[in-house]
PDB file of C-alpha atoms in Angstrom:
ATOM      1  CA  MET A   1      22.205 -13.332 -29.214  1.00  0.00           C
ATOM      2  CA  LYS A   2      18.806 -11.704 -29.508  1.00  0.00           C
ATOM      3  CA  LEU A   3      17.488  -9.346 -26.768  1.00  0.00           C
ATOM      4  CA  PHE A   4      13.659  -9.476 -25.962  1.00  0.00           C
ATOM      5  CA  LYS A   5      11.782  -6.579 -24.724  1.00  0.00           C
ATOM      6  CA  MET A   6      10.244  -7.624 -21.101  1.00  0.00           C
ATOM      7  CA  ASP A   7       7.999  -5.390 -18.869  1.00  0.00           C
ATOM      8  CA  TYR A   8       9.009  -4.540 -15.241  1.00  0.00           C
ATOM      9  CA  TRP A   9       6.659  -2.738 -13.124  1.00  0.00           C
ATOM     10  CA  ARG A  10       7.229  -0.852  -9.748  1.00  0.00           C
ATOM     11  CA  SER A  11       4.045   0.557  -7.650  1.00  0.00           C
ATOM     12  CA  ALA A  12       4.071   2.942  -5.312  1.00  0.00           C
ATOM     13  CA  ILE A  13       1.635   5.047  -2.272  1.00  0.00           C
ATOM     14  CA  LEU A  14       1.062   8.383  -3.566  1.00  0.00           C
ATOM     15  CA  HIS A  15       0.704  10.867  -0.854  1.00  0.00           C
ATOM     16  CA  ALA A  16      -2.286  12.571  -2.337  1.00  0.00           C
ATOM     17  CA  PRO A  17      -6.085  11.706  -2.259  1.00  0.00           C
ATOM     18  CA  PHE A  18      -7.572  10.090  -5.467  1.00  0.00           C
ATOM     19  CA  GLU A  19      -9.819  13.084  -5.791  1.00  0.00           C
ATOM     20  CA  GLN A  20      -6.928  15.644  -6.096  1.00  0.00           C
ATOM     21  CA  VAL A  21      -5.175  13.537  -8.358  1.00  0.00           C
ATOM     22  CA  ILE A  22      -8.269  13.441 -10.697  1.00  0.00           C
ATOM     23  CA  ARG A  23      -8.795  17.166 -10.341  1.00  0.00           C
ATOM     24  CA  GLN A  24      -5.291  18.284 -11.169  1.00  0.00           C
ATOM     25  CA  ASN A  25      -4.882  15.817 -14.069  1.00  0.00           C
ATOM     26  CA  SER A  26      -0.999  15.105 -12.961  1.00  0.00           C
ATOM     27  CA  LEU A  27       1.139  13.475 -10.550  1.00  0.00           C
ATOM     28  CA  ASP A  28       3.420  15.982 -10.489  1.00  0.00           C
ATOM     29  CA  ASP A  29       4.766  17.560  -7.093  1.00  0.00           C
ATOM     30  CA  ILE A  30       3.303  14.370  -5.231  1.00  0.00           C
ATOM     31  CA  ASP A  31       5.115  12.696  -2.535  1.00  0.00           C
ATOM     32  CA  MET A  32       5.457   8.959  -3.122  1.00  0.00           C
ATOM     33  CA  THR A  33       6.210   5.517  -1.275  1.00  0.00           C
ATOM     34  CA  PHE A  34       7.480   2.839  -3.223  1.00  0.00           C
ATOM     35  CA  LEU A  35       6.443  -0.658  -2.795  1.00  0.00           C
ATOM     36  CA  PRO A  36       9.321  -3.048  -2.374  1.00  0.00           C
ATOM     37  CA  SER A  37      11.296  -3.920  -5.511  1.00  0.00           C
ATOM     38  CA  CYS A  38      11.192  -7.770  -6.591  1.00  0.00           C
ATOM     39  CA  GLY A  39      14.629  -7.186  -8.705  1.00  0.00           C
ATOM     40  CA  LYS A  40      14.820  -8.970 -11.939  1.00  0.00           C
ATOM     41  CA  ASP A  41      12.792 -11.602 -11.287  1.00  0.00           C
ATOM     42  CA  GLY A  42       9.290 -10.384 -10.950  1.00  0.00           C
ATOM     43  CA  PHE A  43       7.185  -7.348 -10.351  1.00  0.00           C
ATOM     44  CA  LEU A  44       4.357  -6.009  -7.821  1.00  0.00           C
ATOM     45  CA  ALA A  45       1.746  -4.188 -10.093  1.00  0.00           C
ATOM     46  CA  ASP A  46      -2.227  -3.582 -10.643  1.00  0.00           C
ATOM     47  CA  PRO A  47      -2.243  -1.909  -6.722  1.00  0.00           C
ATOM     48  CA  PHE A  48      -5.433  -1.642  -5.139  1.00  0.00           C
ATOM     49  CA  GLY A  49      -5.956  -0.815  -1.205  1.00  0.00           C
ATOM     50  CA  LEU A  50      -8.228  -0.524   1.550  1.00  0.00           C
ATOM     51  CA  TRP A  51      -8.020   0.699   5.368  1.00  0.00           C
ATOM     52  CA  ASP A  52      -8.738  -1.052   7.731  1.00  0.00           C
ATOM     53  CA  GLY A  53      -7.548  -0.811  11.722  1.00  0.00           C
ATOM     54  CA  GLY A  54      -5.705   2.278  10.873  1.00  0.00           C
ATOM     55  CA  ARG A  55      -3.654   0.243   8.341  1.00  0.00           C
ATOM     56  CA  LEU A  56      -3.438   0.546   4.896  1.00  0.00           C
ATOM     57  CA  HIS A  57      -3.677  -2.795   2.848  1.00  0.00           C
ATOM     58  CA  VAL A  58      -2.336  -2.893  -0.394  1.00  0.00           C
ATOM     59  CA  PHE A  59      -3.597  -5.672  -2.877  1.00  0.00           C
ATOM     60  CA  ALA A  60      -1.468  -6.276  -6.114  1.00  0.00           C
ATOM     61  CA  GLU A  61      -0.424  -8.939  -8.500  1.00  0.00           C
ATOM     62  CA  TYR A  62       2.788 -10.372  -7.623  1.00  0.00           C
ATOM     63  CA  TYR A  63       4.161 -11.613 -10.913  1.00  0.00           C
ATOM     64  CA  ASP A  64       7.287 -14.329 -10.552  1.00  0.00           C
ATOM     65  CA  TYR A  65       8.999 -14.927 -14.440  1.00  0.00           C
ATOM     66  CA  SER A  66       9.948 -18.043 -13.548  1.00  0.00           C
ATOM     67  CA  GLN A  67       6.733 -19.136 -13.112  1.00  0.00           C
ATOM     68  CA  ALA A  68       5.094 -17.227 -15.549  1.00  0.00           C
ATOM     69  CA  LYS A  69       2.006 -16.679 -13.615  1.00  0.00           C
ATOM     70  CA  GLY A  70       0.729 -14.008 -10.771  1.00  0.00           C
ATOM     71  CA  VAL A  71      -0.606 -14.497  -7.721  1.00  0.00           C
ATOM     72  CA  ILE A  72      -2.462 -11.994  -5.495  1.00  0.00           C
ATOM     73  CA  GLU A  73      -0.025 -10.484  -2.298  1.00  0.00           C
ATOM     74  CA  VAL A  74      -1.285  -8.312   0.324  1.00  0.00           C
ATOM     75  CA  LEU A  75       0.885  -5.563   1.474  1.00  0.00           C
ATOM     76  CA  ILE A  76       0.300  -4.002   4.937  1.00  0.00           C
ATOM     77  CA  TYR A  77       1.378  -0.604   5.959  1.00  0.00           C
ATOM     78  CA  ASP A  78       1.028   1.175   9.246  1.00  0.00           C
ATOM     79  CA  GLU A  79      -0.370   5.213   9.795  1.00  0.00           C
ATOM     80  CA  SER A  80       3.462   6.306   8.865  1.00  0.00           C
ATOM     81  CA  PHE A  81       3.707   4.176   5.627  1.00  0.00           C
ATOM     82  CA  ALA A  82       6.302   1.591   7.335  1.00  0.00           C
ATOM     83  CA  LEU A  83       5.862  -1.946   5.902  1.00  0.00           C
ATOM     84  CA  GLN A  84       4.684  -4.513   8.312  1.00  0.00           C
ATOM     85  CA  GLU A  85       3.782  -7.707   6.621  1.00  0.00           C
ATOM     86  CA  ARG A  86       3.604  -8.875   3.246  1.00  0.00           C
ATOM     87  CA  ARG A  87       1.885 -12.480   2.029  1.00  0.00           C
ATOM     88  CA  CYS A  88       0.162 -14.221  -0.840  1.00  0.00           C
ATOM     89  CA  VAL A  89      -3.248 -14.275  -0.139  1.00  0.00           C
ATOM     90  CA  LEU A  90      -4.778 -15.944  -3.595  1.00  0.00           C
ATOM     91  CA  SER A  91      -3.319 -18.195  -6.089  1.00  0.00           C
ATOM     92  CA  GLU A  92      -5.004 -20.321  -8.353  1.00  0.00           C
ATOM     93  CA  ASP A  93      -3.808 -22.821 -11.162  1.00  0.00           C
ATOM     94  CA  TRP A  94      -4.469 -19.525 -13.810  1.00  0.00           C
ATOM     95  CA  HIS A  95      -2.884 -16.297 -13.842  1.00  0.00           C
ATOM     96  CA  LEU A  96      -3.972 -13.605 -11.642  1.00  0.00           C
ATOM     97  CA  SER A  97      -3.926 -10.120 -11.852  1.00  0.00           C
ATOM     98  CA  TYR A  98      -5.897  -6.665 -11.124  1.00  0.00           C
ATOM     99  CA  PRO A  99      -7.026  -7.352  -7.518  1.00  0.00           C
ATOM    100  CA  TYR A 100     -10.000  -4.965  -7.562  1.00  0.00           C
ATOM    101  CA  VAL A 101     -11.232  -4.693  -3.743  1.00  0.00           C
ATOM    102  CA  PHE A 102     -14.345  -3.145  -2.609  1.00  0.00           C
ATOM    103  CA  ARG A 103     -16.565  -3.062   0.148  1.00  0.00           C
ATOM    104  CA  HIS A 104     -20.429  -3.418  -0.074  1.00  0.00           C
ATOM    105  CA  GLU A 105     -23.359  -3.560   3.061  1.00  0.00           C
ATOM    106  CA  GLY A 106     -20.634  -4.535   5.489  1.00  0.00           C
ATOM    107  CA  VAL A 107     -18.442  -7.076   3.128  1.00  0.00           C
ATOM    108  CA  THR A 108     -15.246  -7.140   1.184  1.00  0.00           C
ATOM    109  CA  TYR A 109     -14.931  -8.293  -2.185  1.00  0.00           C
ATOM    110  CA  MET A 110     -12.271  -8.821  -4.647  1.00  0.00           C
ATOM    111  CA  LEU A 111     -12.497  -9.396  -8.282  1.00  0.00           C
ATOM    112  CA  PRO A 112      -9.425 -10.291  -9.928  1.00  0.00           C
ATOM    113  CA  GLU A 113      -8.369 -10.695 -13.504  1.00  0.00           C
ATOM    114  CA  ALA A 114      -8.572 -14.260 -14.456  1.00  0.00           C
ATOM    115  CA  TYR A 115      -9.477 -14.590 -17.877  1.00  0.00           C
ATOM    116  CA  LYS A 116      -7.207 -17.840 -18.482  1.00  0.00           C
ATOM    117  CA  SER A 117      -9.886 -19.608 -16.236  1.00  0.00           C
ATOM    118  CA  GLY A 118     -12.771 -18.825 -18.907  1.00  0.00           C
ATOM    119  CA  ARG A 119     -14.164 -16.836 -16.579  1.00  0.00           C
ATOM    120  CA  LEU A 120     -14.879 -14.100 -13.904  1.00  0.00           C
ATOM    121  CA  THR A 121     -14.811 -15.094 -10.408  1.00  0.00           C
ATOM    122  CA  LEU A 122     -16.138 -12.627  -7.379  1.00  0.00           C
ATOM    123  CA  TYR A 123     -14.131 -13.329  -4.323  1.00  0.00           C
ATOM    124  CA  LYS A 124     -15.569 -12.197  -0.583  1.00  0.00           C
ATOM    125  CA  ALA A 125     -13.163 -12.045   2.520  1.00  0.00           C
ATOM    126  CA  THR A 126     -13.690 -14.579   5.149  1.00  0.00           C
ATOM    127  CA  SER A 127     -10.810 -13.489   7.330  1.00  0.00           C
ATOM    128  CA  PHE A 128      -9.802  -9.570   6.059  1.00  0.00           C
ATOM    129  CA  PRO A 129      -7.097  -9.779   4.670  1.00  0.00           C
ATOM    130  CA  TYR A 130      -5.861 -13.301   4.362  1.00  0.00           C
ATOM    131  CA  GLU A 131      -8.839 -15.621   3.454  1.00  0.00           C
ATOM    132  CA  TRP A 132     -11.152 -15.338   0.512  1.00  0.00           C
ATOM    133  CA  GLN A 133     -13.754 -17.541  -0.767  1.00  0.00           C
ATOM    134  CA  ARG A 134     -15.580 -17.586  -4.152  1.00  0.00           C
ATOM    135  CA  VAL A 135     -19.152 -16.409  -4.614  1.00  0.00           C
ATOM    136  CA  PRO A 136     -20.799 -19.175  -6.264  1.00  0.00           C
ATOM    137  CA  MET A 137     -24.006 -17.056  -6.897  1.00  0.00           C
ATOM    138  CA  PHE A 138     -21.988 -14.173  -9.055  1.00  0.00           C
ATOM    139  CA  ASP A 139     -22.845 -14.941 -12.530  1.00  0.00           C
ATOM    140  CA  PHE A 140     -20.517 -13.718 -15.209  1.00  0.00           C
ATOM    141  CA  PRO A 141     -19.443 -16.420 -17.458  1.00  0.00           C
ATOM    142  CA  ILE A 142     -16.880 -14.452 -19.716  1.00  0.00           C
ATOM    143  CA  GLY A 143     -13.545 -14.103 -18.627  1.00  0.00           C
ATOM    144  CA  ALA A 144     -13.484 -10.612 -18.548  1.00  0.00           C
ATOM    145  CA  ILE A 145      -9.973  -8.763 -18.224  1.00  0.00           C
ATOM    146  CA  ASP A 146      -9.710  -5.904 -15.727  1.00  0.00           C
ATOM    147  CA  ALA A 147     -13.094  -5.994 -14.705  1.00  0.00           C
ATOM    148  CA  THR A 148     -13.936  -2.496 -12.841  1.00  0.00           C
ATOM    149  CA  PRO A 149     -17.519  -2.322 -10.724  1.00  0.00           C
ATOM    150  CA  LEU A 150     -19.081   0.657  -9.345  1.00  0.00           C
ATOM    151  CA  HIS A 151     -22.564   0.813  -7.840  1.00  0.00           C
ATOM    152  CA  TYR A 152     -23.946   4.006  -8.864  1.00  0.00           C
ATOM    153  CA  ALA A 153     -27.661   5.114  -9.870  1.00  0.00           C
ATOM    154  CA  GLY A 154     -29.029   2.369  -8.055  1.00  0.00           C
ATOM    155  CA  ARG A 155     -27.437  -0.341 -10.163  1.00  0.00           C
ATOM    156  CA  TRP A 156     -24.026  -2.194 -10.486  1.00  0.00           C
ATOM    157  CA  TRP A 157     -21.902  -1.282 -13.739  1.00  0.00           C
ATOM    158  CA  LEU A 158     -19.094  -3.305 -14.794  1.00  0.00           C
ATOM    159  CA  PHE A 159     -16.175  -1.798 -17.171  1.00  0.00           C
ATOM    160  CA  TRP A 160     -14.363  -4.876 -18.703  1.00  0.00           C
ATOM    161  CA  THR A 161     -12.321  -5.708 -21.709  1.00  0.00           C
ATOM    162  CA  PRO A 162     -13.077  -8.898 -23.568  1.00  0.00           C
ATOM    163  CA  PRO A 163     -10.234 -11.700 -23.863  1.00  0.00           C
ATOM    164  CA  ALA A 164     -11.052 -12.230 -27.478  1.00  0.00           C
ATOM    165  CA  PRO A 165     -10.188 -11.148 -30.304  1.00  0.00           C
ATOM    166  CA  LYS A 166      -6.636 -10.656 -29.252  1.00  0.00           C
ATOM    167  CA  GLN A 167      -6.164  -7.194 -30.233  1.00  0.00           C
ATOM    168  CA  ALA A 168      -9.531  -6.504 -28.282  1.00  0.00           C
ATOM    169  CA  ARG A 169      -7.627  -6.526 -24.915  1.00  0.00           C
ATOM    170  CA  GLN A 170      -5.908  -3.341 -25.238  1.00  0.00           C
ATOM    171  CA  SER A 171      -8.225  -1.794 -27.412  1.00  0.00           C
ATOM    172  CA  THR A 172     -12.076  -2.281 -26.366  1.00  0.00           C
ATOM    173  CA  LEU A 173     -14.218  -1.342 -23.845  1.00  0.00           C
ATOM    174  CA  HIS A 174     -17.610  -2.659 -22.527  1.00  0.00           C
ATOM    175  CA  ILE A 175     -20.003  -1.965 -19.910  1.00  0.00           C
ATOM    176  CA  ALA A 176     -22.544  -4.103 -18.424  1.00  0.00           C
ATOM    177  CA  LEU A 177     -25.351  -3.827 -16.292  1.00  0.00           C
ATOM    178  CA  ALA A 178     -27.049  -5.778 -13.052  1.00  0.00           C
ATOM    179  CA  GLU A 179     -29.610  -5.018 -10.442  1.00  0.00           C
ATOM    180  CA  GLU A 180     -27.833  -6.752  -7.834  1.00  0.00           C
ATOM    181  CA  LEU A 181     -23.960  -7.417  -7.765  1.00  0.00           C
ATOM    182  CA  THR A 182     -24.199 -11.189  -8.054  1.00  0.00           C
ATOM    183  CA  GLY A 183     -25.993 -10.850 -11.834  1.00  0.00           C
ATOM    184  CA  PRO A 184     -27.783 -11.685 -13.605  1.00  0.00           C
ATOM    185  CA  TRP A 185     -25.612  -9.319 -15.898  1.00  0.00           C
ATOM    186  CA  CYS A 186     -26.482  -8.180 -19.057  1.00  0.00           C
ATOM    187  CA  ASP A 187     -23.426  -6.769 -21.341  1.00  0.00           C
ATOM    188  CA  MET A 188     -24.612  -3.614 -23.176  1.00  0.00           C
ATOM    189  CA  GLY A 189     -21.904  -4.377 -25.820  1.00  0.00           C
ATOM    190  CA  HIS A 190     -18.520  -2.294 -26.789  1.00  0.00           C
ATOM    191  CA  PHE A 191     -18.661   1.040 -25.290  1.00  0.00           C
ATOM    192  CA  LEU A 192     -15.789   2.201 -26.992  1.00  0.00           C
ATOM    193  CA  ILE A 193     -12.832   0.975 -29.475  1.00  0.00           C
ATOM    194  CA  ASP A 194      -9.569   3.148 -29.063  1.00  0.00           C
ATOM    195  CA  ARG A 195      -6.181   1.724 -28.382  1.00  0.00           C
ATOM    196  CA  SER A 196      -5.163   4.916 -26.571  1.00  0.00           C
ATOM    197  CA  GLY A 197      -7.757   4.663 -24.060  1.00  0.00           C
ATOM    198  CA  ALA A 198     -10.338   1.944 -23.642  1.00  0.00           C
ATOM    199  CA  ARG A 199      -9.131  -0.920 -21.090  1.00  0.00           C
ATOM    200  CA  PRO A 200      -9.762  -0.202 -17.532  1.00  0.00           C
ATOM    201  CA  GLY A 201      -7.298   0.869 -15.365  1.00  0.00           C
ATOM    202  CA  GLY A 202      -8.093   1.762 -11.982  1.00  0.00           C
ATOM    203  CA  THR A 203     -11.058   2.909  -9.822  1.00  0.00           C
ATOM    204  CA  PRO A 204     -13.871   4.992 -11.224  1.00  0.00           C
ATOM    205  CA  PHE A 205     -14.463   8.562  -9.783  1.00  0.00           C
ATOM    206  CA  VAL A 206     -18.088   9.873  -9.359  1.00  0.00           C
ATOM    207  CA  GLU A 207     -18.654  13.721  -9.550  1.00  0.00           C
ATOM    208  CA  GLY A 208     -22.270  14.701  -9.965  1.00  0.00           C
ATOM    209  CA  ASP A 209     -23.720  12.441 -12.972  1.00  0.00           C
ATOM    210  CA  GLU A 210     -20.513  11.938 -14.170  1.00  0.00           C
ATOM    211  CA  VAL A 211     -18.280   8.877 -13.914  1.00  0.00           C
ATOM    212  CA  PHE A 212     -14.384   9.944 -14.378  1.00  0.00           C
ATOM    213  CA  LEU A 213     -12.747   6.085 -15.521  1.00  0.00           C
ATOM    214  CA  PRO A 214      -9.157   5.403 -15.385  1.00  0.00           C
ATOM    215  CA  VAL A 215      -8.207   3.747 -18.746  1.00  0.00           C
ATOM    216  CA  GLN A 216      -5.065   2.319 -20.177  1.00  0.00           C
ATOM    217  CA  ASP A 217      -3.461   4.109 -23.368  1.00  0.00           C
ATOM    218  CA  CYS A 218      -1.701   1.354 -25.331  1.00  0.00           C
ATOM    219  CA  SER A 219      -1.250   3.267 -28.381  1.00  0.00           C
ATOM    220  CA  GLU A 220       2.818   3.087 -28.207  1.00  0.00           C
ATOM    221  CA  THR A 221       3.305   0.506 -25.641  1.00  0.00           C
ATOM    222  CA  TYR A 222       0.998  -1.826 -23.375  1.00  0.00           C
ATOM    223  CA  GLY A 223       0.202   0.163 -20.205  1.00  0.00           C
ATOM    224  CA  GLY A 224       1.887   3.209 -21.783  1.00  0.00           C
ATOM    225  CA  GLY A 225      -0.055   5.625 -19.558  1.00  0.00           C
ATOM    226  CA  ILE A 226      -3.305   6.461 -17.808  1.00  0.00           C
ATOM    227  CA  ARG A 227      -5.895   8.628 -19.333  1.00  0.00           C
ATOM    228  CA  LEU A 228      -9.495   9.454 -17.918  1.00  0.00           C
ATOM    229  CA  LEU A 229     -12.417   8.915 -19.522  1.00  0.00           C
ATOM    230  CA  ARG A 230     -15.378  11.056 -18.744  1.00  0.00           C
ATOM    231  CA  ILE A 231     -18.780   9.257 -18.984  1.00  0.00           C
ATOM    232  CA  SER A 232     -22.261  10.448 -18.407  1.00  0.00           C
ATOM    233  CA  GLY A 233     -26.098   9.483 -18.459  1.00  0.00           C
ATOM    234  CA  PHE A 234     -25.866   6.621 -15.806  1.00  0.00           C
ATOM    235  CA  GLY A 235     -29.362   7.656 -14.356  1.00  0.00           C
ATOM    236  CA  LYS A 236     -30.921   7.170 -17.651  1.00  0.00           C
ATOM    237  CA  GLY A 237     -29.344   3.578 -18.082  1.00  0.00           C
ATOM    238  CA  ARG A 238     -27.635   4.661 -21.283  1.00  0.00           C
ATOM    239  CA  PRO A 239     -23.950   6.016 -20.642  1.00  0.00           C
ATOM    240  CA  SER A 240     -22.482   8.143 -23.120  1.00  0.00           C
ATOM    241  CA  ILE A 241     -18.712   9.497 -23.302  1.00  0.00           C
ATOM    242  CA  CYS A 242     -18.726  13.252 -22.163  1.00  0.00           C
ATOM    243  CA  GLY A 243     -16.073  16.018 -23.907  1.00  0.00           C
ATOM    244  CA  GLY A 244     -14.670  13.671 -27.028  1.00  0.00           C
ATOM    245  CA  ASP A 245     -11.344  11.645 -25.995  1.00  0.00           C
ATOM    246  CA  SER A 246      -9.791  10.309 -22.994  1.00  0.00           C
ATOM    247  CA  VAL A 247      -7.383  13.221 -21.342  1.00  0.00           C
ATOM    248  CA  PRO A 248      -3.976  11.841 -20.622  1.00  0.00           C
ATOM    249  CA  VAL A 249      -2.809  12.067 -16.807  1.00  0.00           C
ATOM    250  CA  HIS A 250       0.433  14.081 -16.739  1.00  0.00           C
ATOM    251  CA  LEU A 251       2.988  11.830 -15.398  1.00  0.00           C
ATOM    252  CA  PRO A 252       6.128  13.200 -13.494  1.00  0.00           C
ATOM    253  CA  GLU A 253       9.597  12.170 -14.697  1.00  0.00           C
ATOM    254  CA  ILE A 254      10.607   8.737 -12.907  1.00  0.00           C
ATOM    255  CA  ARG A 255      14.084   8.183 -13.930  1.00  0.00           C
ATOM    256  CA  ASP A 256      13.866   3.904 -12.979  1.00  0.00           C
ATOM    257  CA  TYR A 257      10.644   3.482 -14.590  1.00  0.00           C
ATOM    258  CA  PRO A 258      10.160   6.102 -17.166  1.00  0.00           C
ATOM    259  CA  ASP A 259       7.954   3.884 -20.224  1.00  0.00           C
ATOM    260  CA  GLY A 260       4.519   3.619 -18.532  1.00  0.00           C
ATOM    261  CA  MET A 261       1.770   3.365 -16.009  1.00  0.00           C
ATOM    262  CA  HIS A 262      -1.517   1.209 -16.258  1.00  0.00           C
ATOM    263  CA  THR A 263      -3.181   1.490 -12.735  1.00  0.00           C
ATOM    264  CA  LEU A 264      -4.413   4.461 -10.816  1.00  0.00           C
ATOM    265  CA  SER A 265      -6.650   3.370  -7.809  1.00  0.00           C
ATOM    266  CA  ALA A 266      -8.260   5.227  -4.878  1.00  0.00           C
ATOM    267  CA  ALA A 267      -7.363   4.131  -1.161  1.00  0.00           C
ATOM    268  CA  GLY A 268      -8.718   6.806   1.363  1.00  0.00           C
ATOM    269  CA  ASP A 269      -6.470   9.829   1.841  1.00  0.00           C
ATOM    270  CA  VAL A 270      -3.755   8.335  -0.783  1.00  0.00           C
ATOM    271  CA  THR A 271      -3.896   6.977  -4.020  1.00  0.00           C
ATOM    272  CA  LEU A 272      -2.022   3.860  -5.658  1.00  0.00           C
ATOM    273  CA  ALA A 273      -0.322   3.654  -8.832  1.00  0.00           C
ATOM    274  CA  ASP A 274       2.147   1.617 -11.049  1.00  0.00           C
ATOM    275  CA  PHE A 275       4.964   2.508 -13.364  1.00  0.00           C
ATOM    276  CA  LYS A 276       6.839   0.687 -16.154  1.00  0.00           C
ATOM    277  CA  LYS A 277      10.254   0.169 -17.466  1.00  0.00           C
ATOM    278  CA  ILE A 278      10.990  -1.962 -20.222  1.00  0.00           C
ATOM    279  CA  ARG A 279      14.378  -4.153 -19.944  1.00  0.00           C
ATOM    280  CA  ARG A 280      15.984  -6.196 -22.554  1.00  0.00           C
ATOM    281  CA  ARG A 281      16.889  -9.510 -21.731  1.00  0.00           C
ATOM    282  CA  LEU A 282      18.725 -12.823 -23.216  1.00  0.00           C
ATOM    283  CA  GLY A 283      16.684 -15.196 -24.947  1.00  0.00           C
ATOM    284  CA  PRO A 284      16.994 -18.146 -22.937  1.00  0.00           C
ATOM    285  CA  LEU A 285      14.632 -16.273 -19.951  1.00  0.00           C
ATOM    286  CA  LEU A 286      12.122 -15.781 -22.779  1.00  0.00           C
ATOM    287  CA  PHE A 287      12.377 -19.472 -23.907  1.00  0.00           C
ATOM    288  CA  ASN A 288      11.866 -20.557 -19.825  1.00  0.00           C
ATOM    289  CA  ILE A 289       8.748 -18.348 -19.800  1.00  0.00           C
ATOM    290  CA  LYS A 290       7.257 -19.730 -22.934  1.00  0.00           C
ATOM    291  CA  ARG A 291       7.835 -23.310 -22.015  1.00  0.00           C
ATOM    292  CA  GLN A 292       6.198 -22.481 -18.465  1.00  0.00           C
ATOM    293  CA  ILE A 293       3.230 -20.900 -20.342  1.00  0.00           C
ATOM    294  CA  LEU A 294       2.856 -24.031 -22.514  1.00  0.00           C
ATOM    295  CA  LYS A 295       2.910 -26.698 -19.574  1.00  0.00           C
TER     296      LYS A 295
END
């Protein structure tokens, strides 16, 4: 019977601030606390986090292979990084992932990836971290993949990857611009086509007049690593890449998850990341997954 490759992810809290990770361009010698394993039936990936009331709230995609659909969960840790609670906080009829959470003017927002819905939807917390409602004024009708917002130089910028054509999902970076978070958004067109470092993969880091954007290296495999793309020119309204190609972030040897990484995000004095292993499973499991997708 034929074996099929399947990706499994394991998310982790890195005990170093995002700025340190960016500056040293490496995860070497950084202690980690791993989020719970989901066994062979699913995984937690795309972690983003916020501190509130002295507790770290990690939002992540939980993907259940038997359902072939992702939902958003929150995992709450105390100051000693002991897990206190875990529950689902957002589920739709379509797949959800990449729960980019951020605060603006006292409001907490989430901008998850949901391209199968045909559009990008912004949510705001009505009872953090458990209850979220859609923001109807948000106007970005394209089902952008891994949309990553940044409020900088007096404007809102959105880094995103288009859902079509299929090959663009791992190779193309667009930038959109708006005066307000809710839009209207103006797509500035494709900014970069590079399978080794174009799809957004985490929190932008601002230093001076430059932005460091984590992007995914999909040159060998989806989510094969994280690279840093250095961009300037936001103050003039015309961003441009600095210093040539994106630079790979060096990964330590993680024995159980050696095959990749596709998220690197800031959360106060810690950083969040996920790591991949490729497993080979028998054909019937893949058949069940395809059956769920086609429902």
